[in-house]
C-alpha positions as a Python dict, from the first residue, in 0.01 Angstrom:
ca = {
    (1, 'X'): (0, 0, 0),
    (2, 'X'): (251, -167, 222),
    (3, 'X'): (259, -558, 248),
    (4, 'X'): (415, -750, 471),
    (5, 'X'): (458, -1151, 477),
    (6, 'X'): (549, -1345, 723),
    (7, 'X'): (712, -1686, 612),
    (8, 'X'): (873, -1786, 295),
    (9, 'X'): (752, -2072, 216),
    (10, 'X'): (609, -2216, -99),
    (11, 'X'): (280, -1969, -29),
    (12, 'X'): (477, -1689, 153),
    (13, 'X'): (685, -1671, -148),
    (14, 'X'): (437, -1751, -465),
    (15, 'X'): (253, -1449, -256),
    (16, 'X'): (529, -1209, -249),
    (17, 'X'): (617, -1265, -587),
    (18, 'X'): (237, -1244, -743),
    (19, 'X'): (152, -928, -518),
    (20, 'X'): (476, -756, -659),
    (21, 'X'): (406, -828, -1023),
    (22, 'X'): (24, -764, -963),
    (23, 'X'): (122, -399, -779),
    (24, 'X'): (370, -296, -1036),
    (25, 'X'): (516, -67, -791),
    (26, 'X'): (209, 69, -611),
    (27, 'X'): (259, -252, -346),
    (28, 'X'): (553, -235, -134),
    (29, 'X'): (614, -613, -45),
    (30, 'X'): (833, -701, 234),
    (31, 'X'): (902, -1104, 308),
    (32, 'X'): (994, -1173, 667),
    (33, 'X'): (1195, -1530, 679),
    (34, 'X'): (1397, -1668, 972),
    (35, 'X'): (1653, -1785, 800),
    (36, 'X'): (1826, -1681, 456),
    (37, 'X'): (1755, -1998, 270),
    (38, 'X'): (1431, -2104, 98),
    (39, 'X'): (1370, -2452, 271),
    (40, 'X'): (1200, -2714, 12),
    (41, 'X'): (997, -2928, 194),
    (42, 'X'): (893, -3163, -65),
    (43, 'X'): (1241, -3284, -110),
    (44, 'X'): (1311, -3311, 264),
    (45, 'X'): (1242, -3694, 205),
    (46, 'X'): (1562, -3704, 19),
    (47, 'X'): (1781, -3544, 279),
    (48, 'X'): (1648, -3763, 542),
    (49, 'X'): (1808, -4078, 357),
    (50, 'X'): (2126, -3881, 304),
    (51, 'X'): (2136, -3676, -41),
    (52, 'X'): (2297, -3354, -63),
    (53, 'X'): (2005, -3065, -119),
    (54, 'X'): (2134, -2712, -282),
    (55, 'X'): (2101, -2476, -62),
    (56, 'X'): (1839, -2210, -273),
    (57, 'X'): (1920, -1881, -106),
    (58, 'X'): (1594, -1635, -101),
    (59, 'X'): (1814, -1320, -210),
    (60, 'X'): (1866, -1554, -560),
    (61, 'X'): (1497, -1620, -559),
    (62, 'X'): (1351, -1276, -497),
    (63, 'X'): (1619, -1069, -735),
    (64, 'X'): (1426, -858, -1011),
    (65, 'X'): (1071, -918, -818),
    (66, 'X'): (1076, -584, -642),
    (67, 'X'): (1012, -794, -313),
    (68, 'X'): (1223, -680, 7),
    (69, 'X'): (1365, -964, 235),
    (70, 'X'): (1388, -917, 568),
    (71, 'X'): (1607, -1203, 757),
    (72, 'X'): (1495, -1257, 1107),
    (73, 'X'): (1318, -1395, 1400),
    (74, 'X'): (962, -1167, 1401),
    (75, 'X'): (755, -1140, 1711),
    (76, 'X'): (385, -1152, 1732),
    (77, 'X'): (261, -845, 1503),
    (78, 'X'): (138, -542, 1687),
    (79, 'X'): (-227, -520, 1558),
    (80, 'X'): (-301, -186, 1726),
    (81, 'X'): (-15, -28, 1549),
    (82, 'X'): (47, -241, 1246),
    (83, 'X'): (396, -281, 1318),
    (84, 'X'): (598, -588, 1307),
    (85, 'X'): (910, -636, 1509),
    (86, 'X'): (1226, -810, 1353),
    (87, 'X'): (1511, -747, 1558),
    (88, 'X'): (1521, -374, 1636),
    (89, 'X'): (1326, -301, 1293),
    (90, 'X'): (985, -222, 1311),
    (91, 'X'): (774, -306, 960),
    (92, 'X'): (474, -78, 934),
    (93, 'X'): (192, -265, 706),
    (94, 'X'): (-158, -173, 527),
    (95, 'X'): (-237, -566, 471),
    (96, 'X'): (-61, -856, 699),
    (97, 'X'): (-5, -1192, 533),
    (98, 'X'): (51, -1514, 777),
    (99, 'X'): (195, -1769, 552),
    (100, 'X'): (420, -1954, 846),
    (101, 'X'): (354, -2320, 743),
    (102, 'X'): (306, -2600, 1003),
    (103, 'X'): (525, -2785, 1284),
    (104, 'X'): (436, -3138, 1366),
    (105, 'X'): (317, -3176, 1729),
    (106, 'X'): (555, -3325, 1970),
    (107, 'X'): (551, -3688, 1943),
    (108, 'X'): (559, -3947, 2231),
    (109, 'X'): (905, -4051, 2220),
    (110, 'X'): (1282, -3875, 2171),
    (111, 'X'): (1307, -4118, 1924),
    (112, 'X'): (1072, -3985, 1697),
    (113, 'X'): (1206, -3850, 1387),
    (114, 'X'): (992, -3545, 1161),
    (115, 'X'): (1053, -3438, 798),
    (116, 'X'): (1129, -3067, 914),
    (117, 'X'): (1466, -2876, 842),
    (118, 'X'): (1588, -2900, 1195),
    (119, 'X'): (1545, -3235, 1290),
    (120, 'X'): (1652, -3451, 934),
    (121, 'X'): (1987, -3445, 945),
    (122, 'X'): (1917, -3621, 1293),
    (123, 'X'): (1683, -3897, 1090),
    (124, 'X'): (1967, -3944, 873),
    (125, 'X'): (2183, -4027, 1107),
    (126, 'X'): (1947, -4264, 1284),
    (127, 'X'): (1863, -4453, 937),
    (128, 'X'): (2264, -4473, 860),
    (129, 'X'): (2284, -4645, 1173),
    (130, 'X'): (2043, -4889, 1194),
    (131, 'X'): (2071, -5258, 1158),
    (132, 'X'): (1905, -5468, 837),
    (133, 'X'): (1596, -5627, 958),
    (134, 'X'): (1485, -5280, 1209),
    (135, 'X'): (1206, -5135, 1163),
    (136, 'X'): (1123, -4772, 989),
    (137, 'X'): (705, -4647, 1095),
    (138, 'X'): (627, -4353, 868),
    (139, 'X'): (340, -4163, 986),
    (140, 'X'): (117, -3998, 793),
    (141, 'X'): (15, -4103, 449),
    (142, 'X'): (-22, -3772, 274),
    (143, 'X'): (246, -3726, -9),
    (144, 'X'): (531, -3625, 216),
    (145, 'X'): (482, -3943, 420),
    (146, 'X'): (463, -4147, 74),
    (147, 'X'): (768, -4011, -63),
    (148, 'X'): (942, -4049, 248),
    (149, 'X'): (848, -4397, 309),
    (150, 'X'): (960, -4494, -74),
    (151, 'X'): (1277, -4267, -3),
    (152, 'X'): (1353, -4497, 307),
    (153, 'X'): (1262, -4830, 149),
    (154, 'X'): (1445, -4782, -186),
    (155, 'X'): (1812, -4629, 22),
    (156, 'X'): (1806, -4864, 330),
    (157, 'X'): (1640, -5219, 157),
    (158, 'X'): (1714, -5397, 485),
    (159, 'X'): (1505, -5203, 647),
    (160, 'X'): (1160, -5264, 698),
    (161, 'X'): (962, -4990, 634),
    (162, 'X'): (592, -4922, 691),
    (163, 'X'): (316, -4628, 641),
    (164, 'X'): (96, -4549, 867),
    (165, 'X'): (-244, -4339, 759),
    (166, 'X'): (-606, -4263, 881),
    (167, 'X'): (-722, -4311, 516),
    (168, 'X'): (-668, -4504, 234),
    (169, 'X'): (-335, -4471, 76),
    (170, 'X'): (-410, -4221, -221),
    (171, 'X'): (-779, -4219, -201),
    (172, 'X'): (-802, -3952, -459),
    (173, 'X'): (-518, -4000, -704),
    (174, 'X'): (-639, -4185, -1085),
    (175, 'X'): (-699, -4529, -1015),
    (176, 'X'): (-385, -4634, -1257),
    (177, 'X'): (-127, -4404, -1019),
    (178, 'X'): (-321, -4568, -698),
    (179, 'X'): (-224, -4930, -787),
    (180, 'X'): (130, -4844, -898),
    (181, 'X'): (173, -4693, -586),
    (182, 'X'): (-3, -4983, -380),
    (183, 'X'): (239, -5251, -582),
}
């Protein structure tokens, strides 16, 4: 059986790794990734507000798993034939996998700032240059918009940061972590 992933993300890559232990050589597994680099998106917080990341190349992370890497820009899968194009290469599958992640919508504003690998260098420049007493809105208070609003508030303390959610902040976490967090 031939598998083919597209994404390598935290799922794309969990799945490429269990379905190539799990097939002990009866699953081909073939991981289709734009880019070379595994990209850690909880920690994107951290680059935002300037810190150095290590670069976690896929090759590293996928030697000894039996799983094939395939580094390029795929267009939409052929369903008729079961062929996926990357480049001029043409991956033939049994089972498909989509595991591309998410994109934030465009916001409202060129001055809006998202914790996604293209655009945080960008936020870190626009938090290294901004005045003590501005104003930082996070949006979104699911854990990447916690982190990166106590990421923010604990580099830049002249800043004035706030988090912005539909819900209560940490609705679900143990009622101990929920008030350290509120404090």
């Amino acid at each position: 059986m031939r598998v083919v992933i597209m994404g390598a993300g935290y799922a794309g890559v969990a799945c490429a790794v269990r379905l190539a232990r799990a097939g002990r050589g009866r699953v081909e597994v073939c991981l289709v990734n734009e880019g070379p680099a595994f990209v850690e998106r909880i920690r994107l917080h951290q680059a935002a507000v300037g810190q150095a990341l290590a670069a976690l190349p896929l090759e590293a992370l996928l030697r000894g798993t039996g799983v094939r890497l395939v580094v390029g820009r795929a267009e939409v899968p052929d369903l008729a034939a079961r062929c996926l194009w990357v480049g001029e290469q043409c991956l033939h599958w049994d089972r498909l996998v989509l595991a591309l992640g998410c994109a934030t919508a465009p916001g409202p504003s060129a001055a809006v700032h998202r914790l996604e690998p293209a655009a945080v260098m960008a936020l870190a420049r626009a938090l290294n240059g901004m005045a003590p007493g501005e104003r930082v809105a996070v949006v979104g208070g699911g854990l990447c918009g916690i982190e990166a609003a106590g990421e923010i508030a604990e580099s830049f303390p002249g800043l004035t940061v706030t988090l912005f959610s539909r819900s209560p902040l940490a609705a679900g976490w143990a009622p101990a972590a929920r008030e350290h967090l509120l404090r």
